[in-house]
Amino acid sequence: MFAAVIDTGSFAAAAKRLGTSTGQASKLVSRLEKELGVQLIMRTTRALGLSEVGRAYYERIKGIIEEFDALDASVRNASGAPSGRLRITAPVTFGTTQLAPVLISFAAAFPDIQLDVSFSDRLINLVDEGFDAAIRIGQPADSSLIAKKLCAVRIVLVASPAYLEIRQSPATPSELADHHCIVDTNFNDPLSWRFKSGDRHQTIAAEVRSRLHFSNAEACLAAADAGLGIARVPSFVAGTSLRAGSVRTVLSQFEDEPRGLYAVYPPARHLALKVRVLVDFLADAFRGQPAWDNGWT
């Protein structure tokens, strides 16, 4: 923690890097100073500075930490075959419908890795909760994590042919005000649906009203399939129904920019081999146009 404070320039930044609180970061450095019997960091209200002994200590400890990290990585990867427990978290719907088959293939390819997969729509702190990696949709908000983009995830509007025959398909996003909309509350702003303007140069938003709210995209799709309105769902959820013709896309010419699908993991000087092979495997599995977008676009 002491080295991280010096590297980042603040207790807050060091705490974020190592996945803890600012208060805990300060306590750890104070405990170190107490054990050594010296003041390592000169604290003021506006800045942090190293004492003379703190500077000498930092120069020595930094090299030791780097050597330890290198030793740790070499021991973990000494066998040349990835092994050990690998904890992964992913969103529920994407995890069960798209990720699980890929992870099953991964488990077959790497029999010495013990997979522990948690499907949850909660934003999990990987460091605090002991996860090695996560699959996330949308640009990761936590800049302290390393993120590798795997593919694009489209967000589409769909409705059943029966609904569109009765109500007619909206010609512009503003016409959604006259339609029954089915809302997925997992979106950050579920009642504000984003689109690209006809010339693709501007982002526009349409405020929608709904009597049907679900915190699950599959439930939203099922409601649309039943003719209850227009749903806004990821294409990996709607793909099968679109190919079958039970739903059709709506306002496709105004479709918003796709989100990204990312593999994210905490930074490390020497990435564990089990995490590296997972990320490479996922990148290969999701390369190019995703399979769920085939056959209807």
GROMACS .gro file of C-alpha atoms in nm:
model
  297
    1MET     CA    1   0.000   0.000   0.000
    2PHE     CA    2   0.286   0.238   0.082
    3ALA     CA    3   0.439   0.181  -0.262
    4ALA     CA    4   0.101   0.229  -0.432
    5VAL     CA    5   0.048   0.562  -0.250
    6ILE     CA    6   0.380   0.689  -0.381
    7ASP     CA    7   0.321   0.551  -0.731
    8THR     CA    8  -0.023   0.711  -0.764
    9GLY     CA    9   0.033   1.024  -0.558
   10SER     CA   10  -0.262   0.987  -0.320
   11PHE     CA   11  -0.424   0.753  -0.071
   12ALA     CA   12  -0.749   0.761  -0.270
   13ALA     CA   13  -0.585   0.654  -0.596
   14ALA     CA   14  -0.380   0.386  -0.420
   15ALA     CA   15  -0.692   0.250  -0.251
   16LYS     CA   16  -0.872   0.233  -0.586
   17ARG     CA   17  -0.580   0.049  -0.748
   18LEU     CA   18  -0.570  -0.212  -0.472
   19GLY     CA   19  -0.946  -0.240  -0.430
   20THR     CA   20  -1.000  -0.100  -0.081
   21SER     CA   21  -1.111   0.219   0.093
   22THR     CA   22  -0.912   0.539   0.139
   23GLY     CA   23  -0.943   0.501   0.516
   24GLN     CA   24  -0.801   0.150   0.505
   25ALA     CA   25  -0.513   0.268   0.286
   26SER     CA   26  -0.423   0.537   0.538
   27LYS     CA   27  -0.444   0.289   0.828
   28LEU     CA   28  -0.212   0.042   0.654
   29VAL     CA   29   0.055   0.304   0.588
   30SER     CA   30   0.026   0.438   0.945
   31ARG     CA   31   0.065   0.084   1.077
   32LEU     CA   32   0.378   0.038   0.866
   33GLU     CA   33   0.524   0.364   0.998
   34LYS     CA   34   0.446   0.258   1.356
   35GLU     CA   35   0.614  -0.079   1.308
   36LEU     CA   36   0.922   0.083   1.156
   37GLY     CA   37   0.929   0.365   1.412
   38VAL     CA   38   0.977   0.634   1.144
   39GLN     CA   39   0.765   0.873   0.940
   40LEU     CA   40   0.774   0.769   0.576
   41ILE     CA   41   0.524   1.015   0.427
   42MET     CA   42   0.497   1.385   0.507
   43ARG     CA   43   0.124   1.467   0.500
   44THR     CA   44  -0.024   1.812   0.442
   45THR     CA   45  -0.378   1.917   0.352
   46ARG     CA   46  -0.276   1.967  -0.011
   47ALA     CA   47   0.001   1.719  -0.089
   48LEU     CA   48   0.199   1.414   0.011
   49GLY     CA   49   0.577   1.405   0.024
   50LEU     CA   50   0.840   1.148   0.114
   51SER     CA   51   1.067   1.194   0.411
   52GLU     CA   52   1.435   1.125   0.350
   53VAL     CA   53   1.408   0.779   0.508
   54GLY     CA   54   1.079   0.724   0.327
   55ARG     CA   55   1.244   0.789  -0.008
   56ALA     CA   56   1.522   0.542   0.064
   57TYR     CA   57   1.271   0.285   0.189
   58TYR     CA   58   1.055   0.329  -0.122
   59GLU     CA   59   1.346   0.275  -0.360
   60ARG     CA   60   1.437  -0.052  -0.188
   61ILE     CA   61   1.085  -0.182  -0.136
   62LYS     CA   62   0.979  -0.112  -0.496
   63GLY     CA   63   1.249  -0.342  -0.631
   64ILE     CA   64   1.159  -0.611  -0.378
   65ILE     CA   65   0.791  -0.598  -0.475
   66GLU     CA   66   0.878  -0.630  -0.843
   67GLU     CA   67   1.102  -0.930  -0.771
   68PHE     CA   68   0.831  -1.092  -0.562
   69ASP     CA   69   0.570  -1.043  -0.836
   70ALA     CA   70   0.805  -1.197  -1.092
   71LEU     CA   71   0.876  -1.493  -0.862
   72ASP     CA   72   0.506  -1.540  -0.789
   73ALA     CA   73   0.418  -1.543  -1.159
   74SER     CA   74   0.699  -1.781  -1.249
   75VAL     CA   75   0.589  -2.030  -0.981
   76ARG     CA   76   0.224  -2.012  -1.089
   77ASN     CA   77   0.315  -2.066  -1.454
   78ALA     CA   78   0.607  -2.306  -1.402
   79SER     CA   79   0.418  -2.611  -1.523
   80GLY     CA   80   0.349  -2.449  -1.859
   81ALA     CA   81  -0.015  -2.561  -1.830
   82PRO     CA   82  -0.276  -2.326  -1.681
   83SER     CA   83  -0.424  -2.457  -1.358
   84GLY     CA   84  -0.595  -2.356  -1.036
   85ARG     CA   85  -0.928  -2.204  -0.942
   86LEU     CA   86  -1.062  -1.939  -1.180
   87ARG     CA   87  -1.349  -1.725  -1.051
   88ILE     CA   88  -1.556  -1.544  -1.315
   89THR     CA   89  -1.868  -1.327  -1.295
   90ALA     CA   90  -2.102  -1.235  -1.581
   91PRO     CA   91  -2.451  -1.086  -1.631
   92VAL     CA   92  -2.730  -1.340  -1.584
   93THR     CA   93  -2.894  -1.339  -1.927
   94PHE     CA   94  -2.578  -1.318  -2.133
   95GLY     CA   95  -2.410  -1.570  -1.906
   96THR     CA   96  -2.678  -1.834  -1.934
   97THR     CA   97  -2.763  -1.789  -2.303
   98GLN     CA   98  -2.426  -1.714  -2.466
   99LEU     CA   99  -2.132  -1.746  -2.227
  100ALA     CA  100  -2.206  -2.083  -2.068
  101PRO     CA  101  -2.151  -2.287  -2.388
  102VAL     CA  102  -1.819  -2.110  -2.445
  103LEU     CA  103  -1.706  -2.174  -2.088
  104ILE     CA  104  -1.800  -2.541  -2.119
  105SER     CA  105  -1.571  -2.565  -2.423
  106PHE     CA  106  -1.302  -2.377  -2.227
  107ALA     CA  107  -1.333  -2.624  -1.937
  108ALA     CA  108  -1.291  -2.916  -2.176
  109ALA     CA  109  -0.981  -2.756  -2.331
  110PHE     CA  110  -0.814  -2.681  -1.994
  111PRO     CA  111  -0.889  -2.971  -1.757
  112ASP     CA  112  -0.654  -2.846  -1.483
  113ILE     CA  113  -0.851  -2.523  -1.435
  114GLN     CA  114  -1.129  -2.528  -1.177
  115LEU     CA  115  -1.404  -2.296  -1.301
  116ASP     CA  116  -1.617  -2.108  -1.048
  117VAL     CA  117  -1.873  -1.898  -1.240
  118SER     CA  118  -2.121  -1.657  -1.082
  119PHE     CA  119  -2.405  -1.515  -1.292
  120SER     CA  120  -2.521  -1.187  -1.140
  121ASP     CA  121  -2.647  -0.850  -1.264
  122ARG     CA  122  -2.490  -0.684  -0.960
  123LEU     CA  123  -2.173  -0.481  -1.029
  124ILE     CA  124  -1.918  -0.686  -0.837
  125ASN     CA  125  -1.591  -0.548  -0.702
  126LEU     CA  126  -1.349  -0.805  -0.841
  127VAL     CA  127  -1.071  -0.742  -0.590
  128ASP     CA  128  -1.285  -0.720  -0.276
  129GLU     CA  129  -1.485  -1.031  -0.365
  130GLY     CA  130  -1.196  -1.238  -0.495
  131PHE     CA  131  -1.286  -1.270  -0.864
  132ASP     CA  132  -1.021  -1.320  -1.131
  133ALA     CA  133  -1.222  -1.177  -1.420
  134ALA     CA  134  -1.563  -1.051  -1.528
  135ILE     CA  135  -1.762  -1.028  -1.849
  136ARG     CA  136  -1.939  -0.693  -1.880
  137ILE     CA  137  -2.155  -0.521  -2.140
  138GLY     CA  138  -2.082  -0.152  -2.199
  139GLN     CA  139  -1.768   0.049  -2.138
  140PRO     CA  140  -1.640  -0.047  -1.790
  141ALA     CA  141  -1.673   0.243  -1.547
  142ASP     CA  142  -1.384   0.129  -1.325
  143SER     CA  143  -1.069   0.264  -1.491
  144SER     CA  144  -0.848   0.066  -1.252
  145LEU     CA  145  -0.944  -0.257  -1.434
  146ILE     CA  146  -0.795  -0.380  -1.760
  147ALA     CA  147  -1.065  -0.426  -2.025
  148LYS     CA  148  -1.039  -0.622  -2.349
  149LYS     CA  149  -1.320  -0.575  -2.599
  150LEU     CA  150  -1.450  -0.905  -2.732
  151CYS     CA  151  -1.724  -0.796  -2.973
  152ALA     CA  152  -2.014  -0.556  -3.026
  153VAL     CA  153  -2.355  -0.600  -2.865
  154ARG     CA  154  -2.648  -0.446  -3.051
  155ILE     CA  155  -2.958  -0.312  -2.876
  156VAL     CA  156  -3.270  -0.360  -3.089
  157LEU     CA  157  -3.641  -0.282  -3.070
  158VAL     CA  158  -3.871  -0.574  -3.145
  159ALA     CA  159  -4.243  -0.642  -3.163
  160SER     CA  160  -4.463  -0.928  -3.282
  161PRO     CA  161  -4.617  -0.922  -3.632
  162ALA     CA  162  -4.963  -0.933  -3.470
  163TYR     CA  163  -4.893  -0.620  -3.264
  164LEU     CA  164  -4.751  -0.432  -3.563
  165GLU     CA  165  -5.050  -0.528  -3.777
  166ILE     CA  166  -5.288  -0.373  -3.523
  167ARG     CA  167  -5.085  -0.070  -3.416
  168GLN     CA  168  -4.857  -0.021  -3.720
  169SER     CA  169  -4.483   0.019  -3.687
  170PRO     CA  170  -4.359   0.360  -3.566
  171ALA     CA  171  -4.181   0.559  -3.836
  172THR     CA  172  -3.972   0.771  -3.597
  173PRO     CA  173  -3.862   0.741  -3.231
  174SER     CA  174  -4.106   1.016  -3.130
  175GLU     CA  175  -4.398   0.795  -3.236
  176LEU     CA  176  -4.313   0.551  -2.954
  177ALA     CA  177  -4.523   0.779  -2.734
  178ASP     CA  178  -4.828   0.629  -2.904
  179HIS     CA  179  -4.721   0.268  -2.844
  180HIS     CA  180  -4.712   0.017  -2.561
  181CYS     CA  181  -4.345  -0.012  -2.460
  182ILE     CA  182  -4.198  -0.296  -2.255
  183VAL     CA  183  -3.922  -0.174  -2.025
  184ASP     CA  184  -3.611  -0.359  -1.910
  185THR     CA  185  -3.514  -0.196  -1.580
  186ASN     CA  186  -3.156  -0.325  -1.608
  187PHE     CA  187  -3.076  -0.032  -1.838
  188ASN     CA  188  -2.925   0.271  -1.666
  189ASP     CA  189  -3.211   0.495  -1.783
  190PRO     CA  190  -3.485   0.245  -1.870
  191LEU     CA  191  -3.752   0.497  -1.971
  192SER     CA  192  -3.524   0.694  -2.203
  193TRP     CA  193  -3.455   0.497  -2.522
  194ARG     CA  194  -3.154   0.615  -2.722
  195PHE     CA  195  -3.131   0.625  -3.100
  196LYS     CA  196  -2.912   0.761  -3.376
  197SER     CA  197  -3.060   1.027  -3.601
  198GLY     CA  198  -3.134   0.936  -3.961
  199ASP     CA  199  -2.798   1.074  -4.075
  200ARG     CA  200  -2.623   0.886  -3.787
  201HIS     CA  201  -2.458   1.210  -3.670
  202GLN     CA  202  -2.660   1.273  -3.353
  203THR     CA  203  -2.785   1.074  -3.057
  204ILE     CA  204  -3.150   1.131  -2.980
  205ALA     CA  205  -3.365   1.005  -2.694
  206ALA     CA  206  -3.731   0.911  -2.678
  207GLU     CA  207  -3.909   0.906  -2.344
  208VAL     CA  208  -4.140   0.607  -2.321
  209ARG     CA  209  -4.423   0.504  -2.093
  210SER     CA  210  -4.501   0.151  -1.995
  211ARG     CA  211  -4.718  -0.061  -1.771
  212LEU     CA  212  -4.477  -0.357  -1.809
  213HIS     CA  213  -4.140  -0.341  -1.635
  214PHE     CA  214  -3.908  -0.640  -1.606
  215SER     CA  215  -3.554  -0.664  -1.472
  216ASN     CA  216  -3.481  -0.931  -1.732
  217ALA     CA  217  -3.444  -0.903  -2.109
  218GLU     CA  218  -3.583  -1.251  -2.177
  219ALA     CA  219  -3.906  -1.157  -1.998
  220CYS     CA  220  -3.929  -0.839  -2.205
  221LEU     CA  221  -3.885  -1.043  -2.525
  222ALA     CA  222  -4.152  -1.291  -2.414
  223ALA     CA  223  -4.396  -1.004  -2.358
  224ALA     CA  224  -4.322  -0.864  -2.704
  225ASP     CA  225  -4.361  -1.211  -2.854
  226ALA     CA  226  -4.705  -1.230  -2.689
  227GLY     CA  227  -4.812  -0.913  -2.870
  228LEU     CA  228  -4.805  -0.684  -2.566
  229GLY     CA  229  -4.589  -0.411  -2.717
  230ILE     CA  230  -4.242  -0.305  -2.828
  231ALA     CA  231  -3.941  -0.425  -2.630
  232ARG     CA  232  -3.586  -0.293  -2.624
  233VAL     CA  233  -3.346  -0.585  -2.580
  234PRO     CA  234  -2.993  -0.696  -2.670
  235SER     CA  235  -2.973  -0.878  -3.001
  236PHE     CA  236  -2.823  -1.183  -2.828
  237VAL     CA  237  -3.162  -1.221  -2.658
  238ALA     CA  238  -3.376  -1.149  -2.964
  239GLY     CA  239  -3.173  -1.330  -3.230
  240THR     CA  240  -3.350  -1.667  -3.214
  241SER     CA  241  -3.697  -1.508  -3.222
  242LEU     CA  242  -3.597  -1.279  -3.508
  243ARG     CA  243  -3.475  -1.574  -3.713
  244ALA     CA  244  -3.798  -1.760  -3.637
  245GLY     CA  245  -4.009  -1.458  -3.736
  246SER     CA  246  -4.202  -1.444  -3.408
  247VAL     CA  247  -4.081  -1.085  -3.365
  248ARG     CA  248  -3.958  -0.819  -3.607
  249THR     CA  249  -3.723  -0.526  -3.562
  250VAL     CA  250  -3.868  -0.179  -3.518
  251LEU     CA  251  -3.699   0.153  -3.604
  252SER     CA  252  -3.387  -0.034  -3.721
  253GLN     CA  253  -3.277   0.268  -3.927
  254PHE     CA  254  -3.243   0.461  -3.598
  255GLU     CA  255  -3.058   0.185  -3.409
  256ASP     CA  256  -2.820   0.322  -3.147
  257GLU     CA  257  -2.446   0.255  -3.153
  258PRO     CA  258  -2.373  -0.096  -3.022
  259ARG     CA  259  -2.229  -0.152  -2.677
  260GLY     CA  260  -1.909  -0.345  -2.630
  261LEU     CA  261  -1.871  -0.686  -2.469
  262TYR     CA  262  -1.562  -0.680  -2.247
  263ALA     CA  263  -1.350  -0.919  -2.047
  264VAL     CA  264  -1.216  -0.723  -1.749
  265TYR     CA  265  -0.963  -0.817  -1.483
  266PRO     CA  266  -0.752  -0.647  -1.217
  267PRO     CA  267  -0.411  -0.516  -1.324
  268ALA     CA  268  -0.104  -0.720  -1.242
  269ARG     CA  269   0.260  -0.695  -1.343
  270HIS     CA  270   0.248  -1.062  -1.440
  271LEU     CA  271  -0.095  -1.181  -1.545
  272ALA     CA  272  -0.175  -1.530  -1.421
  273LEU     CA  273  -0.165  -1.784  -1.701
  274LYS     CA  274  -0.518  -1.909  -1.621
  275VAL     CA  275  -0.658  -1.558  -1.677
  276ARG     CA  276  -0.455  -1.502  -1.992
  277VAL     CA  277  -0.576  -1.822  -2.158
  278LEU     CA  278  -0.936  -1.741  -2.060
  279VAL     CA  279  -0.923  -1.396  -2.219
  280ASP     CA  280  -0.759  -1.535  -2.533
  281PHE     CA  281  -1.018  -1.813  -2.555
  282LEU     CA  282  -1.308  -1.567  -2.521
  283ALA     CA  283  -1.155  -1.329  -2.777
  284ASP     CA  284  -1.133  -1.615  -3.026
  285ALA     CA  285  -1.486  -1.740  -2.950
  286PHE     CA  286  -1.650  -1.399  -3.000
  287ARG     CA  287  -1.434  -1.272  -3.287
  288GLY     CA  288  -1.613  -1.112  -3.582
  289GLN     CA  289  -1.991  -1.080  -3.611
  290PRO     CA  290  -2.149  -1.264  -3.319
  291ALA     CA  291  -2.338  -1.582  -3.405
  292TRP     CA  292  -2.658  -1.444  -3.250
  293ASP     CA  293  -2.671  -1.172  -3.518
  294ASN     CA  294  -2.655  -1.419  -3.806
  295GLY     CA  295  -2.960  -1.505  -4.012
  296TRP     CA  296  -3.173  -1.197  -3.953
  297THR     CA  297  -2.961  -0.884  -4.009
   0.00000   0.00000   0.00000
